[in-house]
XYZ file of C-alpha atoms in Angstrom:
628
model
C 94.806 -40.322 63.360
C 97.880 -38.060 63.367
C 97.387 -34.435 64.364
C 100.148 -33.352 61.992
C 102.365 -35.118 59.472
C 105.621 -34.219 57.721
C 106.237 -36.092 54.472
C 109.533 -36.118 52.521
C 110.549 -32.913 54.334
C 113.582 -31.055 52.992
C 115.323 -28.009 54.449
C 118.886 -26.786 53.948
C 121.051 -23.843 54.971
C 123.672 -23.484 52.267
C 124.997 -26.960 51.474
C 124.071 -28.398 54.898
C 120.815 -30.441 54.896
C 118.882 -29.904 58.123
C 115.980 -32.070 56.950
C 116.879 -34.633 54.295
C 113.781 -36.310 52.785
C 112.513 -37.199 56.256
C 109.078 -38.022 57.715
C 107.394 -37.360 61.059
C 103.947 -37.520 62.649
C 102.486 -36.404 65.982
C 99.605 -38.355 67.500
C 96.933 -37.278 69.994
C 98.110 -36.975 73.629
C 101.749 -37.653 72.769
C 104.577 -35.858 74.579
C 107.598 -36.000 72.297
C 111.126 -34.939 73.207
C 113.058 -33.659 70.179
C 116.813 -34.065 70.646
C 119.935 -33.635 68.516
C 123.190 -31.726 68.194
C 123.305 -27.925 68.331
C 122.791 -26.532 64.848
C 121.054 -29.629 63.442
C 117.795 -27.736 62.854
C 115.569 -28.577 65.849
C 114.330 -25.000 66.364
C 113.842 -24.646 62.599
C 111.640 -27.744 62.639
C 109.500 -26.296 65.450
C 109.101 -23.030 63.514
C 108.065 -24.950 60.383
C 105.402 -26.860 62.328
C 104.212 -23.592 63.921
C 103.860 -22.040 60.451
C 106.575 -19.413 60.990
C 109.056 -20.899 58.465
C 108.548 -22.983 55.314
C 110.043 -26.210 54.003
C 112.276 -26.098 50.927
C 110.353 -29.130 49.684
C 108.028 -31.782 51.063
C 104.661 -31.488 52.744
C 103.309 -30.474 56.162
C 99.734 -31.645 56.780
C 97.693 -30.423 59.771
C 94.293 -31.601 60.955
C 91.596 -29.074 60.076
C 91.162 -26.481 62.824
C 94.267 -27.635 64.698
C 95.431 -25.013 67.240
C 99.178 -24.759 67.864
C 101.128 -22.569 70.303
C 104.910 -22.062 70.254
C 106.948 -20.967 73.286
C 110.287 -19.843 71.873
C 113.655 -20.355 73.553
C 113.898 -16.609 74.234
C 110.279 -15.347 74.345
C 109.646 -11.894 72.864
C 107.348 -9.993 75.240
C 106.346 -6.344 75.483
C 108.471 -5.035 78.360
C 106.001 -2.200 79.088
C 102.938 -4.456 79.240
C 101.457 -5.870 82.444
C 101.524 -9.634 82.939
C 97.753 -9.740 82.317
C 98.078 -7.906 78.989
C 101.071 -10.026 77.919
C 99.220 -13.276 78.637
C 95.996 -12.115 76.993
C 98.023 -11.428 73.816
C 97.630 -15.181 73.240
C 93.937 -14.488 72.631
C 94.286 -11.712 70.049
C 91.861 -13.375 67.632
C 89.193 -13.789 70.324
C 89.625 -10.206 71.558
C 89.354 -8.833 68.010
C 86.208 -10.886 67.291
C 84.588 -9.793 70.551
C 85.332 -6.155 69.765
C 83.859 -6.488 66.244
C 80.731 -8.209 67.574
C 80.165 -5.526 70.213
C 80.579 -2.692 67.631
C 77.798 -4.170 65.430
C 79.354 -2.999 62.144
C 76.703 -3.394 59.419
C 79.274 -4.912 57.014
C 80.132 -7.752 59.415
C 78.412 -11.131 59.385
C 77.483 -11.241 63.075
C 76.251 -14.844 62.902
C 79.631 -16.010 61.537
C 81.509 -13.945 64.140
C 79.348 -15.334 66.958
C 79.909 -18.910 65.744
C 83.685 -18.374 65.670
C 83.690 -16.806 69.161
C 81.786 -19.788 70.522
C 84.154 -22.215 68.789
C 87.068 -20.472 70.503
C 85.209 -20.260 73.844
C 85.762 -16.516 73.631
C 82.884 -15.056 75.631
C 84.746 -15.584 78.911
C 88.326 -14.993 77.801
C 89.074 -12.685 80.775
C 88.137 -15.470 83.182
C 90.409 -17.916 81.307
C 93.341 -15.496 81.613
C 92.692 -15.063 85.361
C 92.508 -18.845 85.878
C 95.723 -19.407 83.939
C 97.567 -16.681 85.873
C 96.429 -18.239 89.153
C 97.504 -21.700 87.972
C 100.976 -20.423 87.062
C 101.254 -18.248 90.178
C 101.643 -14.964 88.263
C 100.701 -11.470 89.501
C 98.590 -9.849 86.729
C 99.571 -6.294 87.766
C 103.370 -6.704 87.487
C 105.252 -5.171 84.559
C 106.986 -7.679 82.266
C 110.247 -5.722 81.863
C 111.726 -6.135 85.386
C 110.801 -9.848 85.649
C 113.531 -12.503 85.896
C 114.224 -14.881 83.003
C 112.328 -17.660 84.793
C 109.247 -15.486 85.371
C 109.258 -14.320 81.750
C 109.303 -17.977 80.701
C 106.201 -18.518 82.883
C 104.452 -15.561 81.237
C 105.228 -17.011 77.788
C 103.864 -20.419 78.888
C 100.704 -18.764 80.212
C 100.321 -16.883 76.907
C 100.432 -20.212 75.055
C 98.225 -22.191 77.471
C 95.435 -19.594 77.631
C 94.675 -20.241 73.949
C 93.828 -23.917 74.754
C 96.100 -25.291 72.011
C 95.826 -28.844 70.696
C 99.607 -28.920 70.256
C 102.109 -27.149 72.516
C 105.561 -26.510 70.985
C 108.305 -25.746 73.528
C 111.889 -24.725 72.736
C 114.198 -25.230 75.764
C 111.414 -24.609 78.330
C 113.647 -25.341 81.367
C 116.228 -22.628 80.603
C 116.197 -19.969 83.375
C 113.898 -22.110 85.553
C 115.015 -23.263 89.004
C 114.502 -26.832 90.275
C 111.102 -26.145 91.861
C 109.864 -24.458 88.680
C 111.134 -27.366 86.543
C 109.274 -29.900 88.681
C 106.175 -27.664 88.523
C 106.467 -27.623 84.708
C 106.801 -31.424 84.627
C 103.457 -31.800 86.421
C 101.867 -29.130 84.222
C 102.854 -30.935 81.006
C 101.869 -34.376 82.297
C 98.362 -33.048 83.066
C 98.116 -31.066 79.788
C 95.165 -32.258 77.705
C 96.795 -31.861 74.288
C 100.005 -33.067 72.630
C 103.477 -31.687 73.337
C 106.584 -31.428 71.150
C 109.520 -30.037 73.094
C 113.231 -29.403 72.633
C 115.328 -29.802 75.766
C 118.714 -31.128 76.846
C 117.570 -31.686 80.443
C 117.695 -35.485 80.594
C 115.835 -35.823 83.917
C 113.062 -33.570 82.567
C 112.858 -35.658 79.375
C 112.622 -38.845 81.431
C 109.784 -37.447 83.523
C 107.724 -35.960 80.679
C 108.272 -37.706 77.342
C 106.340 -40.657 75.934
C 108.523 -40.770 72.799
C 111.938 -39.458 71.772
C 112.612 -38.123 68.270
C 116.281 -37.693 67.327
C 117.268 -35.317 64.521
C 120.523 -36.812 63.277
C 122.195 -35.621 60.068
C 118.931 -34.580 58.450
C 116.895 -37.669 59.408
C 114.254 -37.947 62.152
C 114.406 -41.252 64.046
C 111.687 -42.356 66.485
C 112.267 -44.120 69.833
C 109.135 -44.999 71.870
C 109.356 -44.500 75.628
C 111.390 -42.306 77.949
C 114.875 -40.869 77.482
C 116.420 -43.728 79.493
C 114.855 -46.223 77.081
C 116.230 -44.183 74.162
C 119.744 -44.247 75.651
C 119.741 -48.041 75.925
C 118.348 -48.490 72.397
C 120.766 -45.938 70.909
C 123.778 -47.646 72.486
C 122.792 -50.938 70.818
C 122.193 -49.191 67.489
C 125.603 -47.499 67.527
C 127.334 -50.799 68.290
C 125.450 -52.505 65.435
C 126.311 -49.612 63.091
C 130.002 -49.885 63.962
C 129.955 -53.631 63.289
C 128.121 -53.172 59.986
C 130.553 -50.466 58.864
C 133.525 -52.626 59.846
C 132.164 -55.567 57.844
C 131.541 -53.321 54.847
C 135.083 -51.904 55.071
C 136.525 -55.429 55.309
C 134.605 -56.551 52.221
C 135.651 -53.428 50.325
C 139.310 -54.039 51.211
C 139.062 -57.641 49.949
C 137.473 -56.540 46.674
C 140.097 -53.836 46.162
C 142.860 -56.443 46.560
C 141.116 -58.756 44.110
C 140.612 -56.100 41.425
C 144.318 -55.183 41.581
C 145.541 -58.741 41.003
C 147.734 -59.699 38.056
C 147.010 -59.715 34.321
C 145.688 -63.294 34.323
C 143.133 -62.451 37.010
C 141.998 -59.370 35.140
C 141.309 -61.452 31.978
C 138.876 -63.759 33.787
C 137.362 -61.485 36.408
C 133.587 -61.305 36.756
C 131.743 -58.236 35.469
C 129.198 -58.681 38.256
C 131.965 -58.664 40.852
C 133.372 -55.413 39.466
C 129.912 -53.861 39.677
C 129.669 -54.992 43.287
C 133.022 -53.324 43.997
C 131.780 -50.090 42.444
C 128.636 -50.285 44.598
C 130.743 -50.832 47.727
C 132.898 -47.811 46.881
C 129.793 -45.674 46.340
C 128.295 -46.863 49.631
C 131.519 -46.047 51.494
C 131.600 -42.529 50.024
C 127.911 -41.954 50.787
C 128.133 -43.280 54.324
C 127.343 -40.497 56.772
C 129.941 -40.894 59.480
C 128.993 -39.834 62.975
C 129.442 -36.114 63.606
C 132.599 -35.223 65.538
C 132.601 -34.954 69.305
C 133.911 -32.029 71.304
C 137.458 -32.714 72.551
C 137.407 -31.220 76.036
C 140.656 -30.708 77.925
C 141.391 -28.335 80.788
C 144.631 -26.975 82.189
C 144.414 -27.601 85.944
C 147.108 -24.983 86.623
C 149.280 -25.175 89.711
C 148.146 -27.223 92.689
C 146.160 -25.237 95.276
C 146.440 -25.658 99.040
C 144.531 -28.487 100.703
C 141.907 -26.080 102.087
C 140.237 -23.970 99.388
C 137.896 -22.092 101.735
C 136.845 -22.229 105.366
C 133.718 -20.315 106.458
C 132.697 -19.864 110.105
C 129.170 -18.521 110.900
C 129.236 -16.185 107.878
C 126.328 -13.788 107.317
C 125.552 -11.272 104.553
C 122.603 -8.971 104.013
C 121.622 -6.371 101.417
C 119.339 -3.812 103.006
C 116.596 -5.674 104.865
C 117.167 -8.927 102.979
C 119.390 -11.538 104.644
C 121.037 -13.530 101.834
C 123.377 -15.705 103.952
C 122.748 -16.415 107.636
C 125.318 -18.068 109.966
C 126.745 -20.398 107.311
C 129.762 -22.588 108.075
C 131.572 -24.966 105.712
C 135.004 -26.238 104.743
C 135.815 -26.727 101.053
C 138.822 -28.954 100.298
C 140.932 -29.254 97.159
C 139.213 -31.589 94.674
C 135.683 -31.053 96.027
C 132.924 -30.748 93.429
C 130.249 -28.555 95.030
C 126.780 -27.941 93.602
C 124.751 -24.881 94.639
C 120.974 -25.315 94.565
C 118.309 -22.718 95.221
C 115.531 -20.720 93.566
C 116.404 -17.776 91.365
C 117.317 -14.816 93.556
C 118.189 -16.927 96.608
C 121.777 -15.649 96.626
C 123.840 -18.427 95.029
C 126.181 -15.926 93.355
C 126.599 -13.997 96.630
C 127.483 -17.193 98.505
C 130.031 -18.086 95.830
C 131.682 -14.680 96.159
C 131.869 -15.130 99.933
C 133.438 -18.579 99.557
C 136.058 -17.302 97.106
C 136.836 -14.204 99.158
C 135.777 -11.639 96.566
C 132.996 -10.342 98.849
C 133.458 -9.536 102.539
C 130.881 -10.922 104.999
C 128.976 -8.687 107.420
C 129.861 -11.093 110.223
C 131.767 -14.334 110.634
C 135.110 -15.226 109.092
C 136.248 -16.540 105.715
C 139.688 -18.064 105.223
C 140.635 -18.788 101.598
C 143.348 -21.206 100.535
C 146.700 -20.461 98.953
C 147.608 -20.229 95.226
C 144.000 -20.225 94.016
C 143.602 -19.723 90.251
C 139.889 -19.178 89.598
C 138.158 -19.358 86.197
C 134.516 -18.298 85.778
C 131.825 -19.472 83.361
C 129.093 -16.809 83.184
C 125.546 -17.931 82.315
C 124.709 -14.515 80.843
C 127.769 -14.647 78.549
C 128.687 -11.110 79.598
C 132.400 -11.819 79.092
C 131.910 -12.317 75.358
C 132.602 -9.399 73.028
C 130.006 -9.905 70.277
C 132.117 -8.008 67.722
C 135.339 -9.962 68.408
C 136.289 -12.971 66.285
C 136.291 -16.497 67.648
C 140.093 -16.674 67.424
C 140.589 -13.387 69.329
C 138.117 -14.523 71.986
C 140.205 -17.630 72.659
C 143.702 -16.197 72.282
C 143.876 -12.387 71.891
C 146.889 -11.283 69.847
C 148.323 -14.790 69.397
C 147.819 -17.775 67.117
C 148.694 -20.249 69.863
C 146.995 -21.625 72.975
C 148.922 -23.372 75.759
C 147.087 -26.283 77.420
C 148.797 -28.150 80.273
C 152.230 -27.072 79.019
C 151.614 -28.026 75.365
C 151.127 -25.450 72.584
C 148.224 -25.835 70.187
C 147.286 -23.635 67.217
C 144.099 -21.675 67.827
C 142.502 -23.149 64.655
C 143.137 -26.675 65.924
C 141.898 -25.757 69.384
C 138.653 -24.308 67.965
C 138.141 -27.479 65.916
C 138.270 -29.443 69.192
C 135.085 -27.572 70.092
C 133.509 -28.275 66.673
C 134.201 -24.859 65.132
C 135.357 -25.188 61.529
C 138.637 -23.339 60.699
C 136.836 -21.049 58.246
C 134.699 -19.743 61.115
C 137.690 -18.688 63.248
C 137.481 -15.125 61.930
C 133.686 -14.885 62.192
C 132.252 -12.545 64.864
C 130.828 -13.992 68.059
C 127.431 -12.432 67.267
C 127.033 -14.905 64.368
C 126.902 -17.876 66.777
C 123.785 -19.567 68.139
C 123.151 -19.823 71.890
C 124.617 -23.331 72.105
C 127.661 -22.320 70.050
C 128.304 -19.323 72.324
C 128.253 -21.664 75.317
C 130.760 -23.927 73.551
C 132.962 -20.904 72.837
C 132.781 -19.878 76.500
C 133.886 -23.371 77.513
C 136.761 -23.173 75.016
C 137.792 -19.805 76.462
C 137.484 -21.073 80.028
C 139.564 -24.208 79.454
C 142.278 -22.281 77.582
C 143.317 -20.623 80.861
C 145.114 -22.425 83.712
C 142.867 -22.761 86.762
C 142.680 -24.962 89.837
C 139.190 -23.678 90.756
C 136.354 -23.682 88.193
C 133.181 -21.694 88.857
C 130.453 -22.736 86.401
C 127.211 -20.733 86.447
C 124.557 -22.589 84.409
C 127.024 -24.134 81.920
C 124.442 -26.610 80.589
C 122.048 -24.095 78.980
C 121.827 -24.681 75.212
C 124.453 -27.458 75.186
C 123.533 -30.662 73.356
C 123.432 -33.967 75.234
C 126.678 -35.346 73.773
C 128.619 -32.254 74.883
C 126.940 -32.401 78.315
C 128.123 -35.966 78.812
C 131.678 -35.087 77.797
C 131.663 -32.059 80.121
C 130.463 -34.321 82.939
C 133.359 -36.695 82.339
C 135.872 -33.837 82.208
C 134.667 -32.289 85.476
C 134.495 -35.654 87.248
C 138.169 -36.286 86.368
C 139.325 -32.700 86.927
C 141.868 -32.653 89.811
C 140.958 -29.131 90.942
C 137.905 -27.771 92.759
C 134.572 -27.148 91.034
C 131.668 -24.909 92.079
C 128.633 -25.679 89.935
C 125.409 -23.663 89.780
C 122.887 -25.596 87.711
C 119.249 -26.664 87.605
C 120.075 -29.765 85.517
C 119.525 -32.573 88.029
C 121.220 -35.338 86.015
C 124.275 -33.156 85.374
C 124.611 -32.298 89.072
C 124.179 -35.920 90.130
C 126.907 -37.045 87.729
C 129.452 -34.399 88.805
C 129.156 -33.111 92.364
C 130.356 -34.690 95.597
C 128.261 -32.383 97.801
C 125.481 -29.813 97.460
C 124.846 -26.541 99.287
C 121.096 -25.943 99.316
C 119.081 -22.812 100.079
C 116.454 -23.435 102.777
C 115.011 -19.915 102.664
C 115.511 -16.709 104.679
C 119.267 -16.819 104.147
C 119.746 -20.312 105.578
C 122.015 -22.689 103.640
C 122.780 -26.328 104.416
C 125.427 -28.662 102.955
C 124.478 -32.237 101.997
C 126.690 -35.094 100.828
C 126.050 -36.209 97.231
C 123.948 -34.765 94.428
C 120.332 -33.701 93.948
C 118.817 -37.164 94.494
C 120.818 -37.574 97.715
C 119.653 -34.151 98.914
C 116.001 -34.961 98.126
C 116.206 -38.276 100.016
C 117.939 -36.701 103.024
C 115.582 -33.700 103.144
C 112.516 -36.011 102.997
C 113.897 -38.046 105.885
C 114.565 -34.877 107.902
C 111.045 -33.591 107.178
C 109.529 -36.936 108.219
C 111.524 -36.944 111.477
C 110.477 -33.342 112.223
C 106.821 -34.140 111.464
C 106.923 -37.214 113.703
C 108.473 -35.174 116.518
C 105.817 -32.484 116.081
C 103.011 -35.063 116.211
C 104.564 -36.532 119.342
C 104.686 -33.125 121.018
C 101.098 -32.360 120.031
C 99.850 -35.686 121.402
C 101.562 -35.186 124.773
C 99.321 -33.964 127.645
C 99.639 -30.312 128.569
C 100.713 -31.069 132.154
C 101.980 -34.551 132.807
C 103.258 -35.692 136.201
C 106.989 -36.203 136.302
C 107.939 -39.784 135.514
C 111.266 -41.496 135.077
C 112.548 -41.047 131.562
C 112.967 -44.348 129.761
C 115.594 -44.813 127.110
C 113.949 -44.104 123.744
C 113.475 -47.099 121.486
C 115.417 -46.855 118.262
C 113.337 -45.806 115.257
C 114.823 -48.623 113.240
C 117.226 -51.449 113.864
C 120.721 -50.041 113.386
C 122.652 -51.515 110.537
C 125.529 -53.767 111.517
C 128.988 -52.426 110.897
C 131.000 -53.880 108.066
C 133.030 -56.931 108.898
C 136.759 -56.938 108.232
C 136.204 -58.984 105.087
C 133.438 -56.635 103.835
C 135.534 -53.536 104.553
C 138.424 -55.018 102.614
C 136.068 -55.888 99.750
C 134.771 -52.280 99.726
C 138.318 -50.858 99.710
C 139.298 -53.015 96.723
C 136.214 -52.229 94.652
C 137.405 -48.944 93.042
C 140.493 -50.635 91.566
C 138.428 -53.613 90.370
C 135.893 -51.321 88.722
C 138.656 -49.240 87.149
C 140.338 -52.366 85.726
C 137.062 -53.648 84.259
C 136.245 -50.242 82.746
C 139.723 -50.069 81.186
C 139.246 -53.537 79.651
C 135.751 -52.499 78.505
C 137.174 -49.454 76.692
C 139.894 -51.538 75.009
C 137.414 -54.149 73.778
C 134.982 -51.481 72.525
C 137.796 -49.790 70.569
C 138.868 -53.169 69.185
C 135.347 -53.979 67.976
C 134.979 -50.493 66.494
C 138.109 -50.891 64.346
C 138.382 -52.962 61.197
C 141.633 -54.683 62.230
C 139.898 -57.415 64.251
C 137.627 -58.372 61.359
C 140.432 -58.529 58.795
C 143.239 -60.054 60.888
C 141.421 -62.334 63.350
C 137.723 -62.707 62.506
C 137.490 -65.798 64.725
C 138.018 -63.520 67.772
C 134.973 -61.317 67.082
C 132.477 -63.619 68.827
C 134.548 -64.216 71.995
C 135.375 -60.477 72.192
C 131.694 -59.518 72.047
C 130.870 -62.166 74.648
C 133.603 -60.861 76.963
C 132.274 -57.304 76.571
C 128.799 -58.448 77.644
C 130.290 -60.319 80.616
C 132.183 -57.192 81.719
C 128.975 -55.117 81.580
C 127.207 -57.665 83.817
C 130.181 -57.808 86.236
C 130.323 -54.002 86.424
C 126.609 -53.748 87.202
C 126.910 -56.370 89.959
C 129.994 -54.631 91.394
C 128.315 -51.212 91.419
C 125.218 -52.599 93.149
C 127.412 -54.335 95.751
C 129.435 -51.129 96.229
C 126.256 -49.130 96.801
C 125.032 -51.704 99.338
C 128.285 -51.747 101.331
C 128.720 -47.953 101.152
C 125.245 -47.437 102.596
C 126.313 -49.430 105.675
């Protein structure tokens, strides 16, 4: 039986329907990921289910006695309260009932109060708070105000969990959390005894946690059982089918329009039923909800920088007694895409400033490259003037923006980032969190730069925009420094990662997060094996001749000449297949093929499937040869 059910739900802001006669249900022990574009109404839906907002029409049905807890995107906590008091605020009803029972007011029904306290397991609420704080590694005596964003998110989670809810509602729970905290939250949710409905754009997190994906798309909720990866595969097939269906409908409409405009003789004998069908086709075409526009990302790479962007030799930096960077050396070349990984407060921003030469080291040397043009993306959005208009934020004092030598009107440029022209003169403070991030990206890309520094650019961005940003950064000819806790985003963009190993030590690894995790596990295993070997050795052994150590594993054979040549040719083969794949996809998405050469539709679809299989085989072969 469903814990909660939405039936024929309707909600609109102005003329925009956020929920359009849609249905939804949440079952016991489900973990549902709610996804969709920024501004489609996901947070509004969570607030409706939590009882904070109301539907315009339709029905929300909850099981009797169902307990829900909402953790908002930006939790509101009392800055002056201790962590213990802030967490125990999730038990206000229990605390009030306990106080009333202990006062023994003659007007109170003590039996009813006692029954309610027992139902809420309220006699030991202090113990529950202590257990929850220990589980979430929180110090009960700390004040909430000075805590970091990640720690405040933990306090808000503890406040929700201590109430033992049947349904946990989470709005962007991974924002402000570092990688370790995100993995901790994954395990917490997977072991949670109730049901979970969460909004997040962290695709790796969704894959690890969700048992079902719900997509809010143009007012309708669509259900996809399984993980986010399963949803992606299903959605790709659906979009292809939708394009084909729309193309067929457009072809039929075009044929009927030609027929109805034929000569006088044809009009005398035409079928009334056929005219009605034409009218129905026209109505269907008008009512068709076309896919929402996609952000058109383009960046001006500026002038070409020198080959070496930065060269660091045994650089160290401390603040007081805390060593933030210790004896770090690295060389950053033009075109490198570098990810910085570490817990909050580890010093990622300090290391970036050292690399770019804006902060002097205490020891060691830093040599920066020539003609560097650096553009920053700030996760705290401090560069945004909340009172300024969108147009002035992008291009102060001018109606034009110059991108890669071409002029574009600021209204057109804003529309590339999905801001309607009528909003160009709206203040920045009227934007949502995701829209402010989009505006920051628009501002960033409107300035020529050959070095991009992106500090948590993925917060609040929807998945479609994330994927487009990934593609842009991967093809960007300049150098990128990326601070992010989004594992999938890092893996799809960076060529190397600089990882904090604690106490000011930083190490550079080739590849993204997955590569770092694999390499660090191997290093840990080797160190553990060496330590076991040392421990097993006798304290005083007589000197013996040292034998050559046996290899831990059989070394892989080097590539043959033929294999090396095959590996060298693979990028161009993959590029050619991907180009053909794009052309065929565009051809199938247009109506021209269906009207001019319908006999080619089948072979074109077959060729597209063949290309996908060839690409997969090529990529697997490439990975195999590259590993050797």
